[in-house]
Tab-separated table of C-alpha atoms in Angstrom:
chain	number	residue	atom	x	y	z
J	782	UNK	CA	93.115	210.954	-97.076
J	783	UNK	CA	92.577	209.891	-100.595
J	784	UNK	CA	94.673	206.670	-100.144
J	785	UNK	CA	90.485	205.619	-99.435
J	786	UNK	CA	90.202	206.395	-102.869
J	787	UNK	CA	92.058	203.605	-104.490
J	788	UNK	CA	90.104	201.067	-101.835
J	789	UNK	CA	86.839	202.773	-103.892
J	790	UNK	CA	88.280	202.330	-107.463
J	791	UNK	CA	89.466	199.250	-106.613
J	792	UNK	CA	85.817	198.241	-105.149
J	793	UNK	CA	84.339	199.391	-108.501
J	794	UNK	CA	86.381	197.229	-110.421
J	795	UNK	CA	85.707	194.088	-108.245
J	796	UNK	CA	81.951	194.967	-108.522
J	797	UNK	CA	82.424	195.453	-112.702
J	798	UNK	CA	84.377	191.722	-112.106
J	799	UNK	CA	81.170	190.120	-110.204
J	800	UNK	CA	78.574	191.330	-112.525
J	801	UNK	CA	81.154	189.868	-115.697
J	802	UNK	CA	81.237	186.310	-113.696
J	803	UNK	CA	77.484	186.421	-113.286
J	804	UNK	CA	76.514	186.685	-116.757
J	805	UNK	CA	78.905	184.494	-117.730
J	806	UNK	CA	77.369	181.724	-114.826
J	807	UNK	CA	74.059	182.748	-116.817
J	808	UNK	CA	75.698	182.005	-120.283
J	809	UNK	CA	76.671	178.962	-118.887
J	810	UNK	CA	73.759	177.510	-116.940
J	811	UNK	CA	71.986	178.367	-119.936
J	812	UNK	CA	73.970	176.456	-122.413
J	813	UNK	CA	71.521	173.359	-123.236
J	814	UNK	CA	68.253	175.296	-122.600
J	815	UNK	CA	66.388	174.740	-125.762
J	816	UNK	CA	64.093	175.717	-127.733
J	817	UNK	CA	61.305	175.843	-130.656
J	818	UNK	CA	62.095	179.021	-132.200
J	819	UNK	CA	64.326	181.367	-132.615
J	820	UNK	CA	63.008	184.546	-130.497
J	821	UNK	CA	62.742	182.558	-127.187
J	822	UNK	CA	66.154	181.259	-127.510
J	823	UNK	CA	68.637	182.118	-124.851
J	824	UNK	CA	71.115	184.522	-126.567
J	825	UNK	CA	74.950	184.691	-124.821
J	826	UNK	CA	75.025	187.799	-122.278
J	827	UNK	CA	78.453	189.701	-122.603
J	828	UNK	CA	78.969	192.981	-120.292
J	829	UNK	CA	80.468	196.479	-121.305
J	830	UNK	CA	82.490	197.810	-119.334
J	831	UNK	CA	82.667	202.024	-119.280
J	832	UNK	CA	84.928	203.911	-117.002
J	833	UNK	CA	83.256	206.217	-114.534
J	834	UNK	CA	84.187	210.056	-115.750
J	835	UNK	CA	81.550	211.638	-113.192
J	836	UNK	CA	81.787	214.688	-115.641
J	837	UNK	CA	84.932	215.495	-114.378
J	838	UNK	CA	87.328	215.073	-116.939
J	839	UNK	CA	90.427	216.755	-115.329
J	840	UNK	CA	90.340	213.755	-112.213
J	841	UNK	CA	92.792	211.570	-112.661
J	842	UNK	CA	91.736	208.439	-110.757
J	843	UNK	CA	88.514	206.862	-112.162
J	844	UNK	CA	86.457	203.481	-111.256
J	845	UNK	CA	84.759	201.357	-113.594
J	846	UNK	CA	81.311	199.918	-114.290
J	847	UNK	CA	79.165	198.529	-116.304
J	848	UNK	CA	77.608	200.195	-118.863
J	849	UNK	CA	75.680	197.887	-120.339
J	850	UNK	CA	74.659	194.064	-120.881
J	851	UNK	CA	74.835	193.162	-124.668
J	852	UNK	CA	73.178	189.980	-126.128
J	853	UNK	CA	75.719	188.160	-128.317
J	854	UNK	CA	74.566	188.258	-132.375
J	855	UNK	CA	76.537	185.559	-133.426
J	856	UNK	CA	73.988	182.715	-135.230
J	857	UNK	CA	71.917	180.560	-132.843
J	858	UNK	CA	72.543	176.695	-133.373
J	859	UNK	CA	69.791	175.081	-135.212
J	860	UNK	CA	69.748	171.728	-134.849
J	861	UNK	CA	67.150	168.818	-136.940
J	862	UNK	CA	65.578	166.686	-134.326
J	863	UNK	CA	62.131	165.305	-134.884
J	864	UNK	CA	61.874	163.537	-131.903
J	865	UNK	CA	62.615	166.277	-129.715
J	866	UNK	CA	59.750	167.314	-127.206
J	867	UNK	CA	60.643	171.034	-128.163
J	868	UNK	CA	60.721	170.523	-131.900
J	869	UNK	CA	58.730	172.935	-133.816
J	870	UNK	CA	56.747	171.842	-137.122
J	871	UNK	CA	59.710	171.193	-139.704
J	872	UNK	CA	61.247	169.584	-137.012
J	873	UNK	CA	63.779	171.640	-135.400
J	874	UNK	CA	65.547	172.550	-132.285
J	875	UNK	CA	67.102	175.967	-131.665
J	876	UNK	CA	70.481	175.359	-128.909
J	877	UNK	CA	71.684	179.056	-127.267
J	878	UNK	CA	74.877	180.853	-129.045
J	879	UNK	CA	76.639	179.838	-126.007
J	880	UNK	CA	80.071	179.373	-126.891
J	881	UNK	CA	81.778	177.264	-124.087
J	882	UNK	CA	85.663	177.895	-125.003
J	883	UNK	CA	85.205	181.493	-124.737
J	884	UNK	CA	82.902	181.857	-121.197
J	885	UNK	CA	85.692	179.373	-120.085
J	886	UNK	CA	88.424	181.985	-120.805
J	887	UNK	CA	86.263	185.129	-120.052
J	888	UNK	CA	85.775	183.200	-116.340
J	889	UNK	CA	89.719	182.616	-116.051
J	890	UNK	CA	90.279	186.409	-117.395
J	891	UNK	CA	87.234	187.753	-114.734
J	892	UNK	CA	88.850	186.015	-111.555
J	893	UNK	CA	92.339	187.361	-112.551
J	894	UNK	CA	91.088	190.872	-112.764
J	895	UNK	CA	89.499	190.345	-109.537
J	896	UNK	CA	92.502	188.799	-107.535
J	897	UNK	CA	94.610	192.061	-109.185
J	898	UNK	CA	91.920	194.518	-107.621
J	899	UNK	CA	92.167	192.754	-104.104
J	900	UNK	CA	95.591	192.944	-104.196
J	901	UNK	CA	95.688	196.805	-105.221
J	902	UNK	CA	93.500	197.028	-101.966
J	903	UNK	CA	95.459	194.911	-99.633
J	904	UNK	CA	98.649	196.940	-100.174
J	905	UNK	CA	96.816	200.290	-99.932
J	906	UNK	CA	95.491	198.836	-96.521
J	907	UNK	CA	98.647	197.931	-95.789
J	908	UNK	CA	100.253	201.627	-96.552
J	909	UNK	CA	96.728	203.098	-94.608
J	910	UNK	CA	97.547	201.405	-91.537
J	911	UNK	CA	101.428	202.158	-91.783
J	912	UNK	CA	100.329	205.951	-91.984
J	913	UNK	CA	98.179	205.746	-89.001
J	914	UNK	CA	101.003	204.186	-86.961
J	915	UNK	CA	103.412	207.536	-88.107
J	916	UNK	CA	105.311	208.396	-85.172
J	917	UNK	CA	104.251	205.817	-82.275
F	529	UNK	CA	105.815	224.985	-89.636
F	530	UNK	CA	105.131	221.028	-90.748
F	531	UNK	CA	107.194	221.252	-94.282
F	532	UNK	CA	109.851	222.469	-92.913
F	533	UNK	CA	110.027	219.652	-90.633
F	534	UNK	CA	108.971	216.670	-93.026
F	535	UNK	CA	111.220	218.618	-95.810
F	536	UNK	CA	110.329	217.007	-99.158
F	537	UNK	CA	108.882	214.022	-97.903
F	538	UNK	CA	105.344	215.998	-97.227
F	539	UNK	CA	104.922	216.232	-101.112
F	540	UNK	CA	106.521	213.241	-101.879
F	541	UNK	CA	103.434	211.357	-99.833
F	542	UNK	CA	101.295	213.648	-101.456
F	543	UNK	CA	102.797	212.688	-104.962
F	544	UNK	CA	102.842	209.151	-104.357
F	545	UNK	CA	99.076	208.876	-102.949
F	546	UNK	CA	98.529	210.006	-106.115
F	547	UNK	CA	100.125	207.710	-108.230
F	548	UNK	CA	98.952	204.875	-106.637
F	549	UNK	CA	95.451	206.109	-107.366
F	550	UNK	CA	95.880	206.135	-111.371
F	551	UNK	CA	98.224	203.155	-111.108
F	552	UNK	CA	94.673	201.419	-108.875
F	553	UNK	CA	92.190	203.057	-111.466
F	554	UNK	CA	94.345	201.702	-114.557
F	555	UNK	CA	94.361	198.294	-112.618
F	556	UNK	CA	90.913	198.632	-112.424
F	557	UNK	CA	89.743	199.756	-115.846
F	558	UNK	CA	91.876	196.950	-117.587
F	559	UNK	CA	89.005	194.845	-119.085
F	560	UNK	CA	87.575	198.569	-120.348
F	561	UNK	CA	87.591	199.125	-124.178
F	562	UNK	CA	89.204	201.784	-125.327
F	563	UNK	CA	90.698	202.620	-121.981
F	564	UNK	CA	93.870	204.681	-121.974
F	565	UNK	CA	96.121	203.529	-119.462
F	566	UNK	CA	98.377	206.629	-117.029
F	567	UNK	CA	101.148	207.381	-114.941
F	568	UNK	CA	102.528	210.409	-113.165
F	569	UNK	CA	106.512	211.700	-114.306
F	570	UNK	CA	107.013	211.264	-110.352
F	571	UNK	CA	110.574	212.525	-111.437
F	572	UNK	CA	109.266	216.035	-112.881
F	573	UNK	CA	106.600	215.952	-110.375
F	574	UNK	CA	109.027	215.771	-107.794
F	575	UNK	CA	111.263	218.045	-109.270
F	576	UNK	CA	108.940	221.118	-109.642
F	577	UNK	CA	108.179	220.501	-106.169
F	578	UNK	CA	111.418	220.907	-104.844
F	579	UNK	CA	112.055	223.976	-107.186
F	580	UNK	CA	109.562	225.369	-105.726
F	581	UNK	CA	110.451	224.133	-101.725
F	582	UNK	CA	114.182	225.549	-102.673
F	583	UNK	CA	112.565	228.883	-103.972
F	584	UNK	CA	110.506	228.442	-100.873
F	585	UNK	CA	107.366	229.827	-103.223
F	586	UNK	CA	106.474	229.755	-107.281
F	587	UNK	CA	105.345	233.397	-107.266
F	588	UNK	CA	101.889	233.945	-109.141
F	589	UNK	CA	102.553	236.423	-111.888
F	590	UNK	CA	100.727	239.838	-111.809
F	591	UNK	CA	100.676	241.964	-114.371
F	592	UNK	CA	99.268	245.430	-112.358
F	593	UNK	CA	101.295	246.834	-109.167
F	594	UNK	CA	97.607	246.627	-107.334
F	595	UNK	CA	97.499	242.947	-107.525
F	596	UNK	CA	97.721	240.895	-104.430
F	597	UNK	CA	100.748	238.496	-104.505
F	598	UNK	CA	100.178	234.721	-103.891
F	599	UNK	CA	102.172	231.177	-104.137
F	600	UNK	CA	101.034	229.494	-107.729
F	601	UNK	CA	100.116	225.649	-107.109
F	602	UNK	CA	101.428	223.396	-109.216
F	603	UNK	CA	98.747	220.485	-109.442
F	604	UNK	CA	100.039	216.389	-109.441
F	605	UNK	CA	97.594	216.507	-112.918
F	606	UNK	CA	100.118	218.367	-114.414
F	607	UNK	CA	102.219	215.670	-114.683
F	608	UNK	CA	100.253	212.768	-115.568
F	609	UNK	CA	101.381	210.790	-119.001
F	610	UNK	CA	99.367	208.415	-121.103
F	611	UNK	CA	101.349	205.149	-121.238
F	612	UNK	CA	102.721	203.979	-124.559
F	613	UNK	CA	101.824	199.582	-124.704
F	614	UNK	CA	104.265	196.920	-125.959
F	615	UNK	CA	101.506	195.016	-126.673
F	616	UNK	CA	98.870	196.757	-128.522
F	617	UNK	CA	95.176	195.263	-127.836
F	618	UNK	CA	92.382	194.870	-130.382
F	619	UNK	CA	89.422	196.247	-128.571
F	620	UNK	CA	91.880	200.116	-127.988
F	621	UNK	CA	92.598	199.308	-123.860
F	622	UNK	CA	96.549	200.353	-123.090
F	623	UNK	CA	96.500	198.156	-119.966
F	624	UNK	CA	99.203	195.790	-119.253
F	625	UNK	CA	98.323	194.045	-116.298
F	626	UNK	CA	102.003	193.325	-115.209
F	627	UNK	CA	103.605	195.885	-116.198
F	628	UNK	CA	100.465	197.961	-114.506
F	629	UNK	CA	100.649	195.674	-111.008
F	630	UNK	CA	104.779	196.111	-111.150
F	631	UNK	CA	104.518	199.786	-111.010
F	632	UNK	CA	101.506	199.821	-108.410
F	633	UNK	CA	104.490	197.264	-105.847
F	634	UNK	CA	107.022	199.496	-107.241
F	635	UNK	CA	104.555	202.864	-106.223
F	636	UNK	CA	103.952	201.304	-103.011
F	637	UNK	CA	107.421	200.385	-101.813
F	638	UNK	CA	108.814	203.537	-102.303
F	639	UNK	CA	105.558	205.133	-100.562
F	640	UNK	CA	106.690	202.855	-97.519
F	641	UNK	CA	109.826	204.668	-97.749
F	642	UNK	CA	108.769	208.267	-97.705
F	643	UNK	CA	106.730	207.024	-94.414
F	644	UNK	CA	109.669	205.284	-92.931
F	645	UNK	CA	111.556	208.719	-93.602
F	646	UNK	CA	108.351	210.875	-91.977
F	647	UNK	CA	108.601	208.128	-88.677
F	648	UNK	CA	111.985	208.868	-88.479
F	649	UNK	CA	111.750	212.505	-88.558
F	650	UNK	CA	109.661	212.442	-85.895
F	651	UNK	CA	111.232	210.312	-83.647
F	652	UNK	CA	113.799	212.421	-83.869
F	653	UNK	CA	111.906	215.576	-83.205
F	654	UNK	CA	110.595	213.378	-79.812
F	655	UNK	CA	113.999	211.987	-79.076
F	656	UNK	CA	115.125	215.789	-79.089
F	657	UNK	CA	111.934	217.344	-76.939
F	658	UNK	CA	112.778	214.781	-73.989
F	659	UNK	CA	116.036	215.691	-73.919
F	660	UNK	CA	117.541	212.249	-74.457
């Protein structure tokens, strides 16, 4: 019965979903850990997702995951702060590339995706158990 | 012996399962970039099946008097389309969440249908084996 199939798909994308909301509760947690220079600085974690061919090109139906974990390049926040306990020698402060704005958004766009994916799998339950039920 | 009681409606389930699998994998893949977003032409899907359930088989061709005859299959793949967007996106993904989820209630109403049609079928079958 391949209406399990979409409850699979849909599972993959909820699971793509999660691991998007955790990095972003990373980016986000990490948004005021400083630091003295710029190679130990937390950089912003974005996901990428990839859909799941499984080297079969002619199946229609295909999950998605994540292919990888990027680190964001856009400039880290250096900030002049003598008195800082984490102030290197010229007196500096570097503050992550977090951007709060856009995890904000990414969280709102992550939880949406998820609701759509339960939804996709509460009909097809619904439909499962309706085909079970033929003819009683 | 079980199409010609269900009729149509056998392949219609069949077509249907299937669409609500690329609608649910479209759904799923919407936040993936480049991602091309499908459908099946349930309409010619349907269609060529019933061709084919009129003809009663699609002949495969042979070419030599010593080949064995069989029924082609026509395959649900055949009819799957790429979606054009309204809305183009920057990062390549076709996906339009509504339009996507619209199709999937759409999909699964009319898949609610084709089962109400198979239940009735067979109560009918039952209604006629007890004699009532």
């Amino acid at each position: 019965m391949s209406l399990f199939k979409v409850l699979d798909i849909s599972g993959t994308g909820m699971h793509a979903q999660t691991v998007r909301l955790n990095t972003i509760a990373s980016n986000m947690a990490n948004v005021d850990s400083v630091s003295s220079n710029k190679d130990e600085t937390y950089r912003s974690k974005q996901p990428v997702f990839q859909t799941i061919l499984e080297g079969n090109m002619n199946e229609p139906a295909m999950g998605v995951r994540v292919k990888e974990i990027v680190e964001s390049q856009a400039p880290l926040k250096m900030e002049y702060n003598p008195n800082h306990p984490m102030a290197n020698e010229e007196g500096y402060i570097f503050r992550p590339n977090v951007d709060i704005n856009e995890e904000m958004a990414n969280m709102l766009s992550a939880s949406r995706s998820y609701e759509t994916n339960i939804e996709v799998m509460n009909t097809s339950k619904q439909l499962l158990l309706r085909t079970i039920q033929l003819g009683k | 012996m079980a199409e010609s009681i269900f009729g149509i409606h056998e392949r219609a389930l069949q077509v249907r399962t299937m669409r609500g699998e690329v609608l649910a994998s479209n759904l799923a893949n919407a936040d993936t970039p480049n991602y091309k977003a499908r459908d099946v032409d349930f309409r010619q899907a349907l269609r060529a099946e019933s061709d084919k359930f009129a003809k009663d088989s699609l002949p495969m061709a042979h070419t030599s008097g010593r080949h064995m005859t069989g029924d082609a299959l026509l395959n649900t793949q055949d009819f799957l389309k790429y979606r054009m967007p309204t809305q183009p996106s920057l990062d390549g993904n076709t996906v339009e969440a509504h339009i996507e989820k619209a199709q999937y209630m759409e999909n699964a109403m009319q898949h609610q249908a084709t089962l109400e049609f198979i239940d009735s079928k067979i109560q009918g079958i039952r209604g006629a084996l007890k004699g009532e």
